[in-house]
C-alpha cells in the first residue's frame, strides 16, 4: 500500500516541519519507527501531509502553509490525499483528535489504537501522555492491514507495552453484544444505533456525565505537556532563528515570537500557568486525578458493555474561524486522556476497552 | 553573643556508568572533542524517547544504601523546565516527586568527635552541557558531551555546623561512594559539585536564621573559605546591622575571597515540575533490590576491624589501607598470593604510596595488579630478588599492568646470585684494583670498606645477599 505520513512523523529524506514556521526545512537524522515497520511489511511512503502547528488544532488550519479550505469548509490534508486515492492510507498523530474529526467529516475510517501499542519513536512530541500514532483509511480492510504492520513492542519507546499486550490488539476477539450510547454528548446517532440493533447488538443509553469532564482535564494536560515539549525550539540549535537579537534572552524571545503562531502561543501560556507552583495542585494535579476517575468510569462501563458510542464532531463541516478546537475536542478527549482505542466510521465514534481493536474494527465494518 | 552556623549541603555526584542516563552515548567525555558524544536525544532534537539506563538506577540504589537510606520501591522521573543554552531540551529530567532514596544517615568524625548527619533524599537526574566562552570572538559555544550524563544529588538536612564538619562529610561521601564503585567524586574533575546552604543563629536557638545558598562550589578549600566568609558576613549583619540578610543565591568568588548576590534574574523562576509522561515509573522488585543489596561492599569500619582481627594488622595499617577501596583490593589480592599480611600491608602502604606520590596519583587511581604484587613480595621475601630491585619492579608494574615480576626480574638480570665463586671473583677484582682503599681500611677507616662494598654491589647489579657479600669482602681484604 502507498501510505502518506502526516508531518509530525520524522523522516530522514524529507523535511519535517510539524506545521510550524519554527521547523521550516528541518531534517531529522532518523526516521520514525513506524516507517521501518511499514516498509518491512511491504508498504511504501507516498509522501507527507501538512498538519496544523504541532497537530492539536481542528483539521490542520493552523499550518504554517495556511488552512486548506474547499467550499467554505476546512479540509484536512491527509484525509484529502486518501479521499483522492493519492495514497491508500495515512499515518497520523492523534494528539487532539484531528484524524478522528477528519475521518468523520470525509467518510473515512480512523483508528486510534490503544496507547503504547504503536511506537512513538520518531514522532514530534506534543502531548506525550495521550498522543498516539493512528491510521486513516478508506476501508476497514485497509485500516486493518496498516494496523498489522505498525503494532508491536519497541525498546526505543519507554511507554511501549510488552509484545504480549501488542499481540492482543491483533488477536483479540471481535464479538459485540452490548454497546452503550453516551447521552451526555448529544448528537444524532440514530442511524448507527439502528445498524447495530439490526445486527443483533444490544444498544443501551447511559448518561455518562463524567466523560464530559475529559475535555477540561485533557486541555490542561495537553497544554502543559505541549508547553514543555516545544520549549526545546529556542533558536539555539536548529530551526528558526530571529535575525535581530542582543543576548541570549532576546534570541529566545524573538525567535519564538516570530516563529510560533497565535494558537500555539495561547496554549504555551495556558500550559505554563497550569504547571506553576501556585497552580500545580489546583490545576495540573486535579487534571491527573480526573484522568484516573475517567479511566475508572470506562472500566466500569466495559465490565458490562463491549464498546461505547458517541459523536466525533459537532458538525459535518467547519467554516473557518467558527469552531473552537478546545471545545470541539470534547468528543475526542475521552479516548485521548485515557489512551483507550477509538474508531471513527460512518461519521460516528466508538471507544473500546484497551486492546479491543478487533471489536472496534468489527463495529466499523457494520457502520461503514 | 555566641552564634552557631547551620549548614545543609546539596552534593551533585556524577555516576560512573558507561553510558548516559537516557541514551547510549558514552558518559565519559573528559578530554574529548566538543560534541563528540552526542545523539539526537541528548542534544534535544525531537523524536527520540528517553529509555532509562537501568545501571543508573542500580547505582542510585547503591548510593542510597551506602548512606543508610530507605529505597523508594517505585521511583519516578519528572521534568524541570528552564531556559539556558546548556540545557538543549529546555528541561532537565530529574526526580521531584518520588526520589530513589530518602531518610539516610551518615556518620562523620571531626576533632570534636562523632556526629550523625541526616540525609533528606538522593535523587537521580541528568547533567547539563557546558558553555565555552570565547573572549576573543565574543561568542559562546555549547558543548553537549556532558548533557544527560547521570548524576545523583544528595541533599542533607541542615545538620552541619562548621567548615571542618563539611569537609569531613564530603570526605565521607567520597569514601562511601567510591567503596560502592558508583562514582569518582573528584571535585577537580567536576565529578563532585556542591551547593552550600548556610544560616546563622544564636547558639542554642532552635529558630533558623536567614538562609543563603552558594551554588556550584568545586573545591573543598573554596567551600571552607566560603563558609567562613559567609558566617562572618551573617554575624556582622546581625550584630552591626551592616546589611539586611535576605534569602538569596550567592556566587562565591574564590580569588577575591568574597560572595556576591546573583542577579535575581539568574535565580528567579518557577521550574514547573511535572511527571515525565515518557518515563514510566521504575518499579524496584524484591529480586532487584536484593541483588543490589548483596552487591554492596564491606563498609570501611567493618573492613578495618576485620583486617585487625583476621590479619593481625596494626590499627594504623588497617586505617591506612581502608582509606581507599583500590588500596584494599590491592592489599587483599597481594595477600591471597604471598600469605603474609604484614608484608602485603607494608608494600601496599609504604612502597605503593611512595610511587603514587612520585607519579602524583591518588590511591583511587591505583591500577597495579595486586596478584602480581603478591608474587613480587614472595620473590623478595624468599631472597630471589633484592629489596631495591623489588622496588624497581613495582615501579615498572605501574607502567605495565600485565607485568609478571619473575619473568621481568629474569629478563632484567635482577635474580639474586648464590654463586659464591662469582661473588669472590668480583670482590677480588674490585679489591685488587683499589690498593689504597685496602690500606685505608687497614689503618682503621671503616668507610673505605663501604666504598668497596658499593663497587662490588654495582658490579653484581644488586643481585646478591648483602650479608654474604660483606663476609666474603672482609675475608679478601684481610688476606691482602
Ligand atoms: Zn546521546
PDB file of N, CA, C and O in Angstrom, chain A residues 273-288, chain B residues 78 97 272-275:
ATOM      1  N   UNK A 273       1.013  28.214  32.804  1.00  0.00           N
ATOM      2  CA  UNK A 273       0.292  28.580  34.029  1.00  0.00           C
ATOM      3  C   UNK A 273      -0.145  27.356  34.827  1.00  0.00           C
ATOM      4  O   UNK A 273      -0.069  27.355  36.055  1.00  0.00           O
ATOM      5  N   UNK A 274      -0.595  26.328  34.109  1.00  0.00           N
ATOM      6  CA  UNK A 274      -1.111  25.163  34.846  1.00  0.00           C
ATOM      7  C   UNK A 274      -0.018  24.472  35.661  1.00  0.00           C
ATOM      8  O   UNK A 274      -0.316  23.777  36.613  1.00  0.00           O
ATOM      9  N   UNK A 275       1.246  24.679  35.253  1.00  0.00           N
ATOM     10  CA  UNK A 275       2.340  23.996  35.948  1.00  0.00           C
ATOM     11  C   UNK A 275       3.035  24.876  36.977  1.00  0.00           C
ATOM     12  O   UNK A 275       3.957  24.425  37.651  1.00  0.00           O
ATOM     13  N   UNK A 276       2.607  26.123  37.106  1.00  0.00           N
ATOM     14  CA  UNK A 276       3.301  26.992  38.055  1.00  0.00           C
ATOM     15  C   UNK A 276       3.101  26.457  39.475  1.00  0.00           C
ATOM     16  O   UNK A 276       2.139  25.738  39.748  1.00  0.00           O
ATOM     17  N   UNK A 277       4.010  26.800  40.339  1.00  0.00           N
ATOM     18  CA  UNK A 277       3.948  26.293  41.712  1.00  0.00           C
ATOM     19  C   UNK A 277       2.581  26.585  42.340  1.00  0.00           C
ATOM     20  O   UNK A 277       2.024  25.751  43.045  1.00  0.00           O
ATOM     21  N   UNK A 278       2.048  27.765  42.058  1.00  0.00           N
ATOM     22  CA  UNK A 278       0.755  28.131  42.651  1.00  0.00           C
ATOM     23  C   UNK A 278      -0.388  27.267  42.130  1.00  0.00           C
ATOM     24  O   UNK A 278      -1.349  27.010  42.834  1.00  0.00           O
ATOM     25  N   UNK A 279      -0.292  26.876  40.855  1.00  0.00           N
ATOM     26  CA  UNK A 279      -1.425  26.187  40.234  1.00  0.00           C
ATOM     27  C   UNK A 279      -1.293  24.677  40.173  1.00  0.00           C
ATOM     28  O   UNK A 279      -2.269  24.005  39.871  1.00  0.00           O
ATOM     29  N   UNK A 280      -0.099  24.158  40.411  1.00  0.00           N
ATOM     30  CA  UNK A 280       0.109  22.733  40.152  1.00  0.00           C
ATOM     31  C   UNK A 280      -0.946  21.849  40.826  1.00  0.00           C
ATOM     32  O   UNK A 280      -1.609  21.045  40.184  1.00  0.00           O
ATOM     33  N   UNK A 281      -1.105  22.033  42.142  1.00  0.00           N
ATOM     34  CA  UNK A 281      -2.061  21.177  42.850  1.00  0.00           C
ATOM     35  C   UNK A 281      -3.501  21.511  42.465  1.00  0.00           C
ATOM     36  O   UNK A 281      -4.338  20.636  42.325  1.00  0.00           O
ATOM     37  N   UNK A 282      -3.772  22.796  42.279  1.00  0.00           N
ATOM     38  CA  UNK A 282      -5.138  23.235  41.981  1.00  0.00           C
ATOM     39  C   UNK A 282      -5.564  22.824  40.579  1.00  0.00           C
ATOM     40  O   UNK A 282      -6.739  22.584  40.333  1.00  0.00           O
ATOM     41  N   UNK A 283      -4.614  22.814  39.648  1.00  0.00           N
ATOM     42  CA  UNK A 283      -4.984  22.617  38.251  1.00  0.00           C
ATOM     43  C   UNK A 283      -4.414  21.315  37.679  1.00  0.00           C
ATOM     44  O   UNK A 283      -5.158  20.396  37.329  1.00  0.00           O
ATOM     45  N   UNK A 284      -3.089  21.223  37.614  1.00  0.00           N
ATOM     46  CA  UNK A 284      -2.488  20.084  36.921  1.00  0.00           C
ATOM     47  C   UNK A 284      -2.773  18.772  37.651  1.00  0.00           C
ATOM     48  O   UNK A 284      -3.206  17.783  37.064  1.00  0.00           O
ATOM     49  N   UNK A 285      -2.509  18.782  38.950  1.00  0.00           N
ATOM     50  CA  UNK A 285      -2.710  17.555  39.705  1.00  0.00           C
ATOM     51  C   UNK A 285      -4.186  17.133  39.678  1.00  0.00           C
ATOM     52  O   UNK A 285      -4.502  15.947  39.607  1.00  0.00           O
ATOM     53  N   UNK A 286      -5.081  18.129  39.699  1.00  0.00           N
ATOM     54  CA  UNK A 286      -6.508  17.819  39.637  1.00  0.00           C
ATOM     55  C   UNK A 286      -6.839  17.153  38.292  1.00  0.00           C
ATOM     56  O   UNK A 286      -7.620  16.206  38.239  1.00  0.00           O
ATOM     57  N   UNK A 287      -6.229  17.660  37.222  1.00  0.00           N
ATOM     58  CA  UNK A 287      -6.472  17.063  35.903  1.00  0.00           C
ATOM     59  C   UNK A 287      -6.002  15.605  35.876  1.00  0.00           C
ATOM     60  O   UNK A 287      -6.658  14.739  35.287  1.00  0.00           O
ATOM     61  N   UNK A 288      -4.865  15.324  36.553  1.00  0.00           N
ATOM     62  CA  UNK A 288      -4.397  13.936  36.624  1.00  0.00           C
ATOM     63  C   UNK A 288      -5.408  13.062  37.363  1.00  0.00           C
ATOM     64  O   UNK A 288      -5.648  11.909  37.007  1.00  0.00           O
TER      65      UNK A 288
ATOM     66  N   UNK B  78      10.711  13.210  36.713  1.00  0.00           N
ATOM     67  CA  UNK B  78       9.908  14.406  36.463  1.00  0.00           C
ATOM     68  C   UNK B  78      10.707  15.378  35.608  1.00  0.00           C
ATOM     69  O   UNK B  78      11.923  15.289  35.526  1.00  0.00           O
ATOM     70  N   UNK B  97       9.101  14.065  42.651  1.00  0.00           N
ATOM     71  CA  UNK B  97       8.022  13.542  43.489  1.00  0.00           C
ATOM     72  C   UNK B  97       8.395  12.261  44.236  1.00  0.00           C
ATOM     73  O   UNK B  97       7.971  12.066  45.369  1.00  0.00           O
ATOM     74  N   UNK B 272       8.402  24.581  37.259  1.00  0.00           N
ATOM     75  CA  UNK B 272       7.252  23.877  36.667  1.00  0.00           C
ATOM     76  C   UNK B 272       7.477  22.361  36.582  1.00  0.00           C
ATOM     77  O   UNK B 272       7.387  21.762  35.525  1.00  0.00           O
ATOM     78  N   UNK B 273       7.806  21.792  37.717  1.00  0.00           N
ATOM     79  CA  UNK B 273       7.990  20.339  37.755  1.00  0.00           C
ATOM     80  C   UNK B 273       6.696  19.618  37.383  1.00  0.00           C
ATOM     81  O   UNK B 273       5.621  20.020  37.823  1.00  0.00           O
ATOM     82  N   UNK B 274       6.790  18.586  36.610  1.00  0.00           N
ATOM     83  CA  UNK B 274       5.649  17.676  36.431  1.00  0.00           C
ATOM     84  C   UNK B 274       6.172  16.309  35.995  1.00  0.00           C
ATOM     85  O   UNK B 274       7.281  16.203  35.473  1.00  0.00           O
ATOM     86  N   UNK B 275       5.388  15.264  36.243  1.00  0.00           N
ATOM     87  CA  UNK B 275       5.867  13.900  35.946  1.00  0.00           C
ATOM     88  C   UNK B 275       6.147  13.744  34.457  1.00  0.00           C
ATOM     89  O   UNK B 275       5.348  14.166  33.632  1.00  0.00           O
TER      90      UNK B 275
END
